mmCIF file of C-alpha atoms in Angstrom:
data_model
loop_
_atom_site.group_PDB
_atom_site.id
_atom_site.type_symbol
_atom_site.label_atom_id
_atom_site.label_comp_id
_atom_site.label_asym_id
_atom_site.label_seq_id
_atom_site.Cartn_x
_atom_site.Cartn_y
_atom_site.Cartn_z
ATOM 1 C CA UNK A 1 0.244 -0.122 -0.266
ATOM 2 C CA UNK A 2 3.352 2.374 0.818
ATOM 3 C CA UNK A 3 4.352 1.837 -2.621
ATOM 4 C CA UNK A 4 0.990 3.192 -4.076
ATOM 5 C CA UNK A 5 1.084 6.062 -2.010
ATOM 6 C CA UNK A 6 4.623 7.312 -3.061
ATOM 7 C CA UNK A 7 4.376 6.487 -6.528
ATOM 8 C CA UNK A 8 2.589 10.121 -7.047
ATOM 9 C CA UNK A 9 4.152 13.146 -6.131
ATOM 10 C CA UNK A 10 3.991 16.632 -7.061
ATOM 11 C CA UNK A 11 6.008 16.080 -10.309
ATOM 12 C CA UNK A 12 3.657 13.509 -11.384
ATOM 13 C CA UNK A 13 1.051 14.108 -14.087
ATOM 14 C CA UNK A 14 -1.585 11.435 -13.809
ATOM 15 C CA UNK A 15 -3.613 10.313 -17.067
ATOM 16 C CA UNK A 16 -6.943 9.265 -17.633
ATOM 17 C CA UNK A 17 -7.612 7.048 -20.964
ATOM 18 C CA UNK A 18 -11.011 5.944 -22.045
ATOM 19 C CA UNK A 19 -10.152 3.338 -24.738
ATOM 20 C CA UNK A 20 -11.874 2.800 -27.950
ATOM 21 C CA UNK A 21 -12.086 0.486 -30.309
ATOM 22 C CA UNK A 22 -10.883 3.096 -33.154
ATOM 23 C CA UNK A 23 -10.118 6.470 -30.892
ATOM 24 C CA UNK A 24 -9.088 6.827 -27.646
ATOM 25 C CA UNK A 25 -9.504 10.077 -25.202
ATOM 26 C CA UNK A 26 -7.242 11.219 -22.391
ATOM 27 C CA UNK A 27 -7.354 13.972 -19.699
ATOM 28 C CA UNK A 28 -4.073 15.158 -17.296
ATOM 29 C CA UNK A 29 -4.060 16.056 -14.323
ATOM 30 C CA UNK A 30 -1.545 16.811 -10.639
ATOM 31 C CA UNK A 31 -1.412 14.606 -7.485
ATOM 32 C CA UNK A 32 -4.196 16.743 -6.140
ATOM 33 C CA UNK A 33 -6.479 16.882 -9.144
ATOM 34 C CA UNK A 34 -6.011 19.730 -10.963
ATOM 35 C CA UNK A 35 -6.690 19.364 -14.390
ATOM 36 C CA UNK A 36 -4.283 20.748 -17.139
ATOM 37 C CA UNK A 37 -6.198 19.223 -20.217
ATOM 38 C CA UNK A 38 -8.974 22.056 -20.825
ATOM 39 C CA UNK A 39 -10.867 19.565 -22.853
ATOM 40 C CA UNK A 40 -9.959 15.037 -23.440
ATOM 41 C CA UNK A 41 -7.456 14.840 -25.938
ATOM 42 C CA UNK A 42 -8.477 12.425 -28.404
ATOM 43 C CA UNK A 43 -6.671 10.397 -30.201
ATOM 44 C CA UNK A 44 -6.921 7.500 -32.587
ATOM 45 C CA UNK A 45 -5.919 3.597 -32.006
ATOM 46 C CA UNK A 46 -2.958 4.178 -34.510
ATOM 47 C CA UNK A 47 0.806 4.468 -34.375
ATOM 48 C CA UNK A 48 -0.002 8.079 -35.422
ATOM 49 C CA UNK A 49 -2.272 8.235 -32.666
ATOM 50 C CA UNK A 50 -0.270 7.143 -30.410
ATOM 51 C CA UNK A 51 2.686 9.489 -31.557
ATOM 52 C CA UNK A 52 0.340 12.786 -30.664
ATOM 53 C CA UNK A 53 -0.296 11.432 -27.564
ATOM 54 C CA UNK A 54 3.485 10.923 -26.782
ATOM 55 C CA UNK A 55 4.102 14.847 -28.154
ATOM 56 C CA UNK A 56 0.711 16.053 -26.173
ATOM 57 C CA UNK A 57 2.160 14.416 -23.250
ATOM 58 C CA UNK A 58 5.539 15.808 -23.234
ATOM 59 C CA UNK A 59 4.248 18.944 -23.816
ATOM 60 C CA UNK A 60 2.283 18.698 -20.812
ATOM 61 C CA UNK A 61 5.041 17.578 -18.654
ATOM 62 C CA UNK A 62 7.640 20.511 -19.653
ATOM 63 C CA UNK A 63 4.627 22.798 -18.938
ATOM 64 C CA UNK A 64 4.389 21.864 -15.789
ATOM 65 C CA UNK A 65 7.130 20.452 -15.045
ATOM 66 C CA UNK A 66 6.792 16.906 -14.190
ATOM 67 C CA UNK A 67 9.113 14.046 -14.556
ATOM 68 C CA UNK A 68 6.582 11.322 -14.631
ATOM 69 C CA UNK A 69 4.100 10.080 -15.972
ATOM 70 C CA UNK A 70 1.559 7.028 -14.763
ATOM 71 C CA UNK A 71 -1.305 7.000 -17.544
ATOM 72 C CA UNK A 72 -4.473 5.334 -16.015
ATOM 73 C CA UNK A 73 -6.976 3.113 -18.118
ATOM 74 C CA UNK A 74 -9.549 1.016 -17.940
ATOM 75 C CA UNK A 75 -9.420 -2.353 -20.347
ATOM 76 C CA UNK A 76 -11.542 -2.769 -22.800
ATOM 77 C CA UNK A 77 -11.609 -6.021 -24.361
ATOM 78 C CA UNK A 78 -8.412 -6.267 -26.627
ATOM 79 C CA UNK A 79 -8.605 -2.201 -27.381
ATOM 80 C CA UNK A 80 -6.305 -1.259 -25.029
ATOM 81 C CA UNK A 81 -3.228 -3.758 -26.178
ATOM 82 C CA UNK A 82 -1.805 -1.660 -28.387
ATOM 83 C CA UNK A 83 -1.677 1.293 -26.641
ATOM 84 C CA UNK A 84 -0.665 -0.156 -23.212
ATOM 85 C CA UNK A 85 2.486 -1.591 -25.382
ATOM 86 C CA UNK A 86 3.362 1.546 -26.731
ATOM 87 C CA UNK A 87 2.921 2.774 -23.447
ATOM 88 C CA UNK A 88 5.374 0.345 -21.984
ATOM 89 C CA UNK A 89 7.892 0.935 -24.993
ATOM 90 C CA UNK A 90 7.979 4.610 -24.236
ATOM 91 C CA UNK A 91 8.764 4.041 -20.542
ATOM 92 C CA UNK A 92 5.234 4.578 -18.972
ATOM 93 C CA UNK A 93 4.044 2.044 -17.129
ATOM 94 C CA UNK A 94 0.251 1.854 -17.669
ATOM 95 C CA UNK A 95 -1.960 1.191 -14.631
ATOM 96 C CA UNK A 96 -5.388 -0.855 -14.945
ATOM 97 C CA UNK A 97 -8.339 0.196 -13.222
ATOM 98 C CA UNK A 98 -11.094 -2.371 -12.325
ATOM 99 C CA UNK A 99 -13.984 -1.705 -14.611
ATOM 100 C CA UNK A 100 -16.639 -2.397 -12.108
ATOM 101 C CA UNK A 101 -14.575 0.380 -9.919
ATOM 102 C CA UNK A 102 -14.897 2.826 -12.693
ATOM 103 C CA UNK A 103 -18.652 2.062 -12.908
ATOM 104 C CA UNK A 104 -19.576 2.423 -9.196
ATOM 105 C CA UNK A 105 -17.452 5.628 -9.031
ATOM 106 C CA UNK A 106 -19.494 7.311 -11.893
ATOM 107 C CA UNK A 107 -22.793 6.928 -10.146
ATOM 108 C CA UNK A 108 -21.262 7.762 -6.974
ATOM 109 C CA UNK A 109 -19.629 10.799 -8.455
ATOM 110 C CA UNK A 110 -23.475 12.097 -10.077
ATOM 111 C CA UNK A 111 -25.832 9.100 -9.516
ATOM 112 C CA UNK A 112 -25.935 8.472 -13.042
ATOM 113 C CA UNK A 113 -23.744 5.734 -14.807
ATOM 114 C CA UNK A 114 -23.986 7.031 -18.143
ATOM 115 C CA UNK A 115 -20.867 6.252 -20.102
ATOM 116 C CA UNK A 116 -19.218 9.484 -21.945
ATOM 117 C CA UNK A 117 -15.726 10.418 -23.262
ATOM 118 C CA UNK A 118 -15.991 13.645 -21.255
ATOM 119 C CA UNK A 119 -16.248 12.072 -17.784
ATOM 120 C CA UNK A 120 -14.345 8.386 -17.826
ATOM 121 C CA UNK A 121 -11.194 9.938 -17.630
ATOM 122 C CA UNK A 122 -11.839 12.068 -15.140
ATOM 123 C CA UNK A 123 -13.035 8.511 -13.270
ATOM 124 C CA UNK A 124 -10.077 6.447 -14.343
ATOM 125 C CA UNK A 125 -7.471 9.460 -12.459
ATOM 126 C CA UNK A 126 -9.580 9.817 -9.498
ATOM 127 C CA UNK A 127 -9.281 6.065 -9.141
ATOM 128 C CA UNK A 128 -5.625 6.222 -9.847
ATOM 129 C CA UNK A 129 -5.030 8.665 -7.549
ATOM 130 C CA UNK A 130 -6.992 6.890 -4.847
ATOM 131 C CA UNK A 131 -4.811 4.488 -5.181
ATOM 132 C CA UNK A 132 -7.581 1.738 -6.494
ATOM 133 C CA UNK A 133 -5.728 0.847 -9.274
ATOM 134 C CA UNK A 134 -4.515 -2.878 -10.138
ATOM 135 C CA UNK A 135 -1.943 -4.170 -8.115
ATOM 136 C CA UNK A 136 -1.026 -7.011 -9.421
ATOM 137 C CA UNK A 137 -0.131 -5.985 -13.222
ATOM 138 C CA UNK A 138 0.576 -8.568 -16.323
ATOM 139 C CA UNK A 139 3.588 -7.653 -18.828
ATOM 140 C CA UNK A 140 2.210 -6.663 -22.004
ATOM 141 C CA UNK A 141 1.835 -10.040 -23.836
ATOM 142 C CA UNK A 142 -0.992 -10.467 -26.043
ATOM 143 C CA UNK A 143 -0.813 -13.773 -26.722
ATOM 144 C CA UNK A 144 -0.549 -14.216 -23.112
ATOM 145 C CA UNK A 145 -3.344 -12.478 -22.511
ATOM 146 C CA UNK A 146 -5.112 -14.671 -25.350
ATOM 147 C CA UNK A 147 -3.962 -18.006 -23.509
ATOM 148 C CA UNK A 148 -5.056 -17.180 -19.824
ATOM 149 C CA UNK A 149 -8.307 -16.057 -21.189
ATOM 150 C CA UNK A 150 -8.578 -19.495 -22.855
ATOM 151 C CA UNK A 151 -7.706 -21.276 -19.842
ATOM 152 C CA UNK A 152 -10.104 -19.869 -18.104
ATOM 153 C CA UNK A 153 -12.471 -20.442 -20.701
ATOM 154 C CA UNK A 154 -13.291 -17.358 -21.951
ATOM 155 C CA UNK A 155 -11.682 -16.560 -25.602
ATOM 156 C CA UNK A 156 -11.148 -13.108 -27.012
ATOM 157 C CA UNK A 157 -12.181 -12.932 -30.631
ATOM 158 C CA UNK A 158 -9.787 -10.978 -32.662
ATOM 159 C CA UNK A 159 -8.415 -10.692 -36.291
ATOM 160 C CA UNK A 160 -6.264 -8.255 -34.862
ATOM 161 C CA UNK A 161 -3.536 -10.616 -32.880
ATOM 162 C CA UNK A 162 -1.642 -13.768 -33.418
ATOM 163 C CA UNK A 163 -2.040 -16.185 -31.119
ATOM 164 C CA UNK A 164 1.421 -18.676 -31.132
ATOM 165 C CA UNK A 165 1.626 -22.018 -29.879
ATOM 166 C CA UNK A 166 3.793 -21.664 -26.417
ATOM 167 C CA UNK A 167 3.790 -22.474 -22.982
ATOM 168 C CA UNK A 168 1.349 -20.857 -20.821
ATOM 169 C CA UNK A 169 3.213 -20.617 -17.854
ATOM 170 C CA UNK A 170 4.129 -16.788 -19.276
ATOM 171 C CA UNK A 171 0.937 -15.776 -18.754
ATOM 172 C CA UNK A 172 1.062 -15.591 -14.737
#
């Protein structure tokens, strides 16, 4: 618990990312919840979209003198895999928040669980800041997630992910 608390300092930029199949929305906050983005930053689920997202992050880091970024996201199906890999490749460790917590937190905020691109990133940042993030993080391995899901009897169907025939022990 202490490691989670110490992970977010006054020099940390906390991002909330609403993951979609084609488009993602992000908002940026400081450790106290002060928002740095005036509106959600919209970017596509493509390499070009990720590059513009990284430029946006670097601009915010420089403007607000932050030296660390914690991107939080709700794992939505397999749509977050590419973004998660991109973030890890660029020395950011994405934090996954429980979808159930996101839904319940939205209801607490305004007694309305409806989903929208403006509200979800705020809720996700709140959960990351309040240390309700997932503590066990599996390293990015789409094949591993797919194998793990198959083991549990819940196969994710996606043509975007190829599954090599390998040992399932890498999943855990």
